[in-house]
mmCIF file of C-alpha atoms in Angstrom:
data_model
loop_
_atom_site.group_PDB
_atom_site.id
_atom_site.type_symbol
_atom_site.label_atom_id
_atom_site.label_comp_id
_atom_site.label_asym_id
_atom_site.label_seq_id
_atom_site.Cartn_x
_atom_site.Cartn_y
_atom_site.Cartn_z
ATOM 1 C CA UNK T 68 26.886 1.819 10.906
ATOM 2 C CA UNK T 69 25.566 1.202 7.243
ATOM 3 C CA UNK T 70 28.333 -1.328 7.019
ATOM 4 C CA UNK T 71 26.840 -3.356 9.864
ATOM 5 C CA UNK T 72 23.288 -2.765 9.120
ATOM 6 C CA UNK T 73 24.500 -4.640 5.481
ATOM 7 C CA UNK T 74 26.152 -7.360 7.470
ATOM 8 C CA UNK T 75 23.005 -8.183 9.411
ATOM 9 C CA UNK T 76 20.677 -7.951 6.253
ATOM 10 C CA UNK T 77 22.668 -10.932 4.192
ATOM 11 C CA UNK T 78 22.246 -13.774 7.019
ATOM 12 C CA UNK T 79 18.538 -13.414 6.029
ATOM 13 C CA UNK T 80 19.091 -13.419 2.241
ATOM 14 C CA UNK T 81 19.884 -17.790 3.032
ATOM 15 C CA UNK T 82 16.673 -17.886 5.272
ATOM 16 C CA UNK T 83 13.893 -19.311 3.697
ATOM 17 C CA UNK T 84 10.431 -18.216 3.938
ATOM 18 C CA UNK T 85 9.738 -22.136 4.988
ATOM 19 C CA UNK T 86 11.795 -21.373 8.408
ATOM 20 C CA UNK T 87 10.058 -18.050 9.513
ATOM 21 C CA UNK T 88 6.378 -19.380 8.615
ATOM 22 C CA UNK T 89 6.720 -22.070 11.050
ATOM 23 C CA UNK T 90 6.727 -19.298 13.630
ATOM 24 C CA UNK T 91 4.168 -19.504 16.086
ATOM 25 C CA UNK T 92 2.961 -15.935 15.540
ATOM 26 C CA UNK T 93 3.035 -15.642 11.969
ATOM 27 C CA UNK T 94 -0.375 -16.403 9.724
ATOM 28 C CA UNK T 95 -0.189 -19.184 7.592
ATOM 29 C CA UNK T 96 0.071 -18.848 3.667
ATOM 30 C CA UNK T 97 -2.443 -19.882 0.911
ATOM 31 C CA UNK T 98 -1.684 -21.308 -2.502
ATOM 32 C CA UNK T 99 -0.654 -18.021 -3.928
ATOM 33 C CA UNK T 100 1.768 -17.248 -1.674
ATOM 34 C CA UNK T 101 -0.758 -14.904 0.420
ATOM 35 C CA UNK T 102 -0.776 -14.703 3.786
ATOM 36 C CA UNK T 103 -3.963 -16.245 5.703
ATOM 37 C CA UNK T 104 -5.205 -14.133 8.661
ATOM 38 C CA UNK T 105 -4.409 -14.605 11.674
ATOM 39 C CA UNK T 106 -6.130 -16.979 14.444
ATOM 40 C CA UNK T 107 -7.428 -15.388 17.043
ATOM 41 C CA UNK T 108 -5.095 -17.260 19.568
ATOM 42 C CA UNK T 109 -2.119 -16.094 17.848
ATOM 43 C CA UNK T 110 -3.018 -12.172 18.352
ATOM 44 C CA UNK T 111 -0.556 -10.386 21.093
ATOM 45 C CA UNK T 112 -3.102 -8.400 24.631
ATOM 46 C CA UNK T 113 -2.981 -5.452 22.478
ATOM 47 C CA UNK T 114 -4.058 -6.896 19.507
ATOM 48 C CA UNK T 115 -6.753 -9.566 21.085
ATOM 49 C CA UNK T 116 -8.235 -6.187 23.123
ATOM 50 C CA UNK T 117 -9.009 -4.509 19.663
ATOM 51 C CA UNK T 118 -10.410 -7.298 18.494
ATOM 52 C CA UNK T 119 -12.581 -7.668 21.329
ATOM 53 C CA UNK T 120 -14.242 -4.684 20.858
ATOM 54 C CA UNK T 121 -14.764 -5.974 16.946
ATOM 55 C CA UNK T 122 -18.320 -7.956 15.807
ATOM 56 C CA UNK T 123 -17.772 -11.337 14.964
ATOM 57 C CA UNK T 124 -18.026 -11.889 12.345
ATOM 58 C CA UNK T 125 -17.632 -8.514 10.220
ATOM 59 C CA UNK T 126 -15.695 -7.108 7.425
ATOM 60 C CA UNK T 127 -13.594 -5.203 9.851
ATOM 61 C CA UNK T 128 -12.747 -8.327 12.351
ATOM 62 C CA UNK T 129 -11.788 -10.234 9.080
ATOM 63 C CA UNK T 130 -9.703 -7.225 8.169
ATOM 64 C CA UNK T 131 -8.088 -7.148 11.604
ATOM 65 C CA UNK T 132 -6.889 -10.605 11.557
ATOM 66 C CA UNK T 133 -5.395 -9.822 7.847
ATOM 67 C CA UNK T 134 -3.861 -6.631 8.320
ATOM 68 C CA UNK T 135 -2.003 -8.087 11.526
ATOM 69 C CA UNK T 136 -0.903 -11.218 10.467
ATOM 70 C CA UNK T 137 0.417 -9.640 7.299
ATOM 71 C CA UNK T 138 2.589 -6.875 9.752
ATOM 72 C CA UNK T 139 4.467 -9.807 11.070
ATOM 73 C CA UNK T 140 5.764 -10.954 7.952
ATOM 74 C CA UNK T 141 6.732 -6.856 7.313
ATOM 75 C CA UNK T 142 8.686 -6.490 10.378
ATOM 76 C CA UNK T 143 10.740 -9.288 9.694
ATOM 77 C CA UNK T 144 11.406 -7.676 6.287
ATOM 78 C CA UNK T 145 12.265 -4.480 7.801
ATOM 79 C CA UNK T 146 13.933 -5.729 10.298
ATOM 80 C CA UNK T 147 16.442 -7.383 7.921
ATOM 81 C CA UNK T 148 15.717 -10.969 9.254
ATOM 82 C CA UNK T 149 13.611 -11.797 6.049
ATOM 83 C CA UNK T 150 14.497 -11.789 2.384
ATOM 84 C CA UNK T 151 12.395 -8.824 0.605
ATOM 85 C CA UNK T 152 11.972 -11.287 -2.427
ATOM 86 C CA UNK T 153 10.422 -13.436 -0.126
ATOM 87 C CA UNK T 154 7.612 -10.829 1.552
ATOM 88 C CA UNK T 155 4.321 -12.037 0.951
ATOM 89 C CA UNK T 156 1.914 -10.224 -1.703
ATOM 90 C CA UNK T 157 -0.134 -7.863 0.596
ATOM 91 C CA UNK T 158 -3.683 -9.366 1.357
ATOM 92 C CA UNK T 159 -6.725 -8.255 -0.881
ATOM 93 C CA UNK T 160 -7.806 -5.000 -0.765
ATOM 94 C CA UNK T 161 -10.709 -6.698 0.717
ATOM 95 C CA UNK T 162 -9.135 -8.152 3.206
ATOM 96 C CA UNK T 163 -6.645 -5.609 4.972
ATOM 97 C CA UNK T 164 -7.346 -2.052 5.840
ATOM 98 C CA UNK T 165 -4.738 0.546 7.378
ATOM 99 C CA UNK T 166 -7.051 1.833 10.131
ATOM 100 C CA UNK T 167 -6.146 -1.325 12.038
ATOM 101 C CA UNK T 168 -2.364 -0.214 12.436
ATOM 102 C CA UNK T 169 -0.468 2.589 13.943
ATOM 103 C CA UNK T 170 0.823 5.699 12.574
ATOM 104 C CA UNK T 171 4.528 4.377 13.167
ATOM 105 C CA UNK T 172 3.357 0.518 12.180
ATOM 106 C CA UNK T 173 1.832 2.205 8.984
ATOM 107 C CA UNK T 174 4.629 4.442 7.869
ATOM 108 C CA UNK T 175 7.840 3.046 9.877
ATOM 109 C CA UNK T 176 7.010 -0.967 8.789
ATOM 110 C CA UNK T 177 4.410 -1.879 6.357
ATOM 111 C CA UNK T 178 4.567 0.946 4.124
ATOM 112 C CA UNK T 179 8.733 -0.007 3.848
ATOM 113 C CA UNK T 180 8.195 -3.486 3.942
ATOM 114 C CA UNK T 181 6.077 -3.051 0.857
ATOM 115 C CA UNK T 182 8.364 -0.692 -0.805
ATOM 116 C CA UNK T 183 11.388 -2.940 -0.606
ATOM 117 C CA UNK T 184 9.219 -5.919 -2.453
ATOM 118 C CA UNK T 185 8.931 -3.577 -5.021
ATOM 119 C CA UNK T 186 12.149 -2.476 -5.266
ATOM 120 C CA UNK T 187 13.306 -5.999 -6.315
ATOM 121 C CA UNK T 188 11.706 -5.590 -9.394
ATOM 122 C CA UNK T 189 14.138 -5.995 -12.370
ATOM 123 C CA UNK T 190 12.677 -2.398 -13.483
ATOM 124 C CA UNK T 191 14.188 -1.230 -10.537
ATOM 125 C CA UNK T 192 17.423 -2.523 -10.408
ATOM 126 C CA UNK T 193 18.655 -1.498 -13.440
ATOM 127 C CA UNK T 194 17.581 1.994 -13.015
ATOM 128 C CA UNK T 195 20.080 4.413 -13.748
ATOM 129 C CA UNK T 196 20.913 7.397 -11.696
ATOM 130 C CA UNK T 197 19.230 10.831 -12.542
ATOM 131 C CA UNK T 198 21.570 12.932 -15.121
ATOM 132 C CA UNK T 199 18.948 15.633 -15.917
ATOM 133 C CA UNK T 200 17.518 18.355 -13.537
ATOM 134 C CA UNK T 201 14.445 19.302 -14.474
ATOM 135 C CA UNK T 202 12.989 22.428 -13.838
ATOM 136 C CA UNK T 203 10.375 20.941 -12.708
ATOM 137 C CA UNK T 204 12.624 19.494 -9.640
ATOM 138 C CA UNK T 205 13.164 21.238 -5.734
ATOM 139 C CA UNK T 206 17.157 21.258 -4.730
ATOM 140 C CA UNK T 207 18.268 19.168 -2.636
ATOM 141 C CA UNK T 208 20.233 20.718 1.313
ATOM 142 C CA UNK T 209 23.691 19.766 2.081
ATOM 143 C CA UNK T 210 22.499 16.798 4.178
ATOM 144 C CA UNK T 211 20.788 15.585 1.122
ATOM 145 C CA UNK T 212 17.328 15.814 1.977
ATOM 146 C CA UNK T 213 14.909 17.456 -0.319
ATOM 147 C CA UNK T 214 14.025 21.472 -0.297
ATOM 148 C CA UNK T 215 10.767 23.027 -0.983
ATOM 149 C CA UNK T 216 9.534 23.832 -4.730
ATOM 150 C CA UNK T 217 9.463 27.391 -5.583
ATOM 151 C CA UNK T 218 5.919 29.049 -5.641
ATOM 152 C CA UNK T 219 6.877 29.551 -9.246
ATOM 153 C CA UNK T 220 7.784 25.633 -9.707
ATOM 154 C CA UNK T 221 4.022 24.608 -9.000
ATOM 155 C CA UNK T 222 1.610 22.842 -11.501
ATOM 156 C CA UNK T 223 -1.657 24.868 -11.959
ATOM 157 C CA UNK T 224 -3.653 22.374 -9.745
ATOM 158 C CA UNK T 225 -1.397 22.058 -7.019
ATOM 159 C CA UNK T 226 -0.859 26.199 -7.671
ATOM 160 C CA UNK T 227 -4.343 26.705 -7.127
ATOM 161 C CA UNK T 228 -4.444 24.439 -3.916
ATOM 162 C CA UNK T 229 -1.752 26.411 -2.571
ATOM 163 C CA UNK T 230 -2.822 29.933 -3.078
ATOM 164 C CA UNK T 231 -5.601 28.637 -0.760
ATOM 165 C CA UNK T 232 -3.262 28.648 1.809
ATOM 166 C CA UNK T 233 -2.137 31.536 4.274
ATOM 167 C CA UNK T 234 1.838 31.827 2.549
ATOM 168 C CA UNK T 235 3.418 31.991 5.904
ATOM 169 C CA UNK T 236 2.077 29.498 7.504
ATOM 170 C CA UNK T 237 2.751 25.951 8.445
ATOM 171 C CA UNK T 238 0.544 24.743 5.841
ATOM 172 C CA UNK T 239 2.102 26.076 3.174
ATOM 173 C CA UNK T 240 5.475 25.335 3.904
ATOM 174 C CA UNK T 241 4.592 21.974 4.286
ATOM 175 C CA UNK T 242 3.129 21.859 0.704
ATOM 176 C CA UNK T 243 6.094 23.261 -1.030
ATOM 177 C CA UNK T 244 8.444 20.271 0.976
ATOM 178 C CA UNK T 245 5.913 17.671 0.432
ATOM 179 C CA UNK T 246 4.885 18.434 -3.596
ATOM 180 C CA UNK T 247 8.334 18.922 -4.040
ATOM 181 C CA UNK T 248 9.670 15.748 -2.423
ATOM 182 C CA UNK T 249 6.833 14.067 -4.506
ATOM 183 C CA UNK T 250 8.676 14.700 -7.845
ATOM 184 C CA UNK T 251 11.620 12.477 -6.688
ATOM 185 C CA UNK T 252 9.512 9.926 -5.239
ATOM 186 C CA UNK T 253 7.454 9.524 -8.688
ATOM 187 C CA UNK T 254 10.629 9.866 -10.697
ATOM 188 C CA UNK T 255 11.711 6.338 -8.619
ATOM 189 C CA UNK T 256 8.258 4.628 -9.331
ATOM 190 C CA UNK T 257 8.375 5.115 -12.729
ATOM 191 C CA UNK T 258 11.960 3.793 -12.890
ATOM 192 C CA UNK T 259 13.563 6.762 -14.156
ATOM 193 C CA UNK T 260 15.854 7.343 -11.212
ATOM 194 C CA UNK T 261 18.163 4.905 -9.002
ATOM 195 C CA UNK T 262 15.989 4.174 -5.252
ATOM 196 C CA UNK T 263 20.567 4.683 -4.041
ATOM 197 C CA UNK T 264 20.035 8.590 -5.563
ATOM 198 C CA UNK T 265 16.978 9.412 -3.587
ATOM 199 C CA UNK T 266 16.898 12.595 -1.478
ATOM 200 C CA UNK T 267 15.967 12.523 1.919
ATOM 201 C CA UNK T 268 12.577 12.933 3.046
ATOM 202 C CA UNK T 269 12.032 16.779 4.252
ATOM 203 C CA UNK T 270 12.622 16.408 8.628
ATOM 204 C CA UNK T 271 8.891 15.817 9.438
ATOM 205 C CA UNK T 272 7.966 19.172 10.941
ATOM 206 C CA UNK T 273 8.338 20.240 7.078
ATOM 207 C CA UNK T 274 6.034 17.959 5.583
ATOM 208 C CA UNK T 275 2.147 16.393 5.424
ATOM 209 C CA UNK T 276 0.353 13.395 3.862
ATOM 210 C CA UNK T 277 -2.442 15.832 3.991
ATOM 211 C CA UNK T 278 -1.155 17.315 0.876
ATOM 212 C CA UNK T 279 -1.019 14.309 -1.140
ATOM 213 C CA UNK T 280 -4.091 12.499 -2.537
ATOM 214 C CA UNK T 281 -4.765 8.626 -1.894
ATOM 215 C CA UNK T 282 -3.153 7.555 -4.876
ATOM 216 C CA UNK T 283 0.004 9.817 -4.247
ATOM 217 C CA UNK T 284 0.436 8.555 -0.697
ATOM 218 C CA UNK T 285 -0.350 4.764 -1.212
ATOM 219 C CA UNK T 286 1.308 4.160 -4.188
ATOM 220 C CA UNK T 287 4.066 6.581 -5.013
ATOM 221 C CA UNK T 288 5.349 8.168 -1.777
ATOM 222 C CA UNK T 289 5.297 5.085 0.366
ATOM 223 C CA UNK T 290 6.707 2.966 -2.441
ATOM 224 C CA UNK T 291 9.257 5.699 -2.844
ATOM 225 C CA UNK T 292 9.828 5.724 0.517
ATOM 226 C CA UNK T 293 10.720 2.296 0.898
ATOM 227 C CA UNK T 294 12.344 1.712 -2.319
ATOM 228 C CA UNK T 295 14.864 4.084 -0.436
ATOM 229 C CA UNK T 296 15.703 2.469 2.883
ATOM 230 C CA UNK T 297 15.829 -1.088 0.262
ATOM 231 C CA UNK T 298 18.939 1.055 -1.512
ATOM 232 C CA UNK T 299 20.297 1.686 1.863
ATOM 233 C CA UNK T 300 20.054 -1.851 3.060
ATOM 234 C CA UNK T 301 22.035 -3.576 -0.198
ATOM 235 C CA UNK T 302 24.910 -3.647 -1.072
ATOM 236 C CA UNK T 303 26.676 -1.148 -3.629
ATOM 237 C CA UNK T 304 26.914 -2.978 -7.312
#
């Protein structure tokens, strides 16, 4: 399966960004490479309902048009049929804003899409696989995904979040899987750990965003998270 999903991902590696932004449905770009928002013509009935129910013109109907023009682009990087190198940077802060997409278009497409631009960072490549096993670090299950930190593995902040929480509950199981699978993820930001080497994320029943502050989730865990599927998508060296 990986061997085909590799197969389909290099076709796109010769397709220039040129082709796919003559698409119909996909924004324009500006001078820096940034993509435009869309036109209001271009937006699918789902879309063009939302924006219906938008003022015109506000910060959040400009953001709209942004934040869905630049999801096109990150499907066709997720979907292997554009180069990663050739995503375009993500809009202005100004000028996109998650609340316009899904929980699955959030997590399952931009959040990757971004990720894998990242991840072809020289920084990245040439990080070498983890030899040390910090204390610090959860194990890792026989299907490789990541296990919960010990109690007695916690920081004191994230020690006195979790003694907050009833111990056999949901909650705090899901802290334990989530802080824990945050050490990897960090470890592969800062380049100290091959995206190939990556455990697993915990199933999802075992793990929260609500136990990660805005920084974590935007820009380590995501990243992380898409740095991964990247690995998964390339070609061994």
């Amino acid at each position: 399966m990986l061997r085909r999903a590799v197969l389909a991902f290099l076709p796109a590696l010769l397709l220039p960004l040129s082709a796919k932004a003559a698409d119909p449905e996909l924004p324009a770009l500006d001078a820096e490479g940034r993509t435009l928002p869309l036109r209001a013509d271009q937006l699918d009935p789902a879309e063009r309902e939302a924006y219906a129910g938008l003022a015109t013109p506000s910060d959040d109907a400009r953001q709209f048009l942004y934040t869905r023009g630049f999801l096109r682009y990150a499907r066709l990087v997720a979907d292997g049929k554009l180069p990663p190198a050739n995503l375009p940077p993500l809009p202005l802060r100004a000028n996109w804003n998650r609340k316009f997409l899904s929980q699955s278009e959030a997590t399952g497409v931009l959040d990757v899409a971004i990720g894998m631009k990242l991840a072809t960072r020289p920084r990245m490549a040439a990080a070498a696989p983890l030899t040390v096993h910090s204390p610090d670090l959860p194990g890792v299950d026989a299907e490789g995904r990541c296990l919960p930190l010990r109690v007695e593995q916690l920081r004191p902040e994230e020690r006195t979040a979790y003694d907050r929480l009833d111990p056999s509950g949901d909650d705090a199981r899901q802290f334990l899987f989530t802080r824990g699978f945050l050490r990897y993820a960090q470890l592969v930001v800062d380049g100290k750990m091959d995206p190939k080497t990556l455990p697993k994320l915990p199933a999802r029943v075992d793990w929260d965003r609500q136990f990660l502050d805005q920084h974590e989730s935007k820009e380590v865990l995501d990243v992380a998270l898409g740095m991964s599927f990247y690995a998964r998508m390339t070609p061994s060296q």
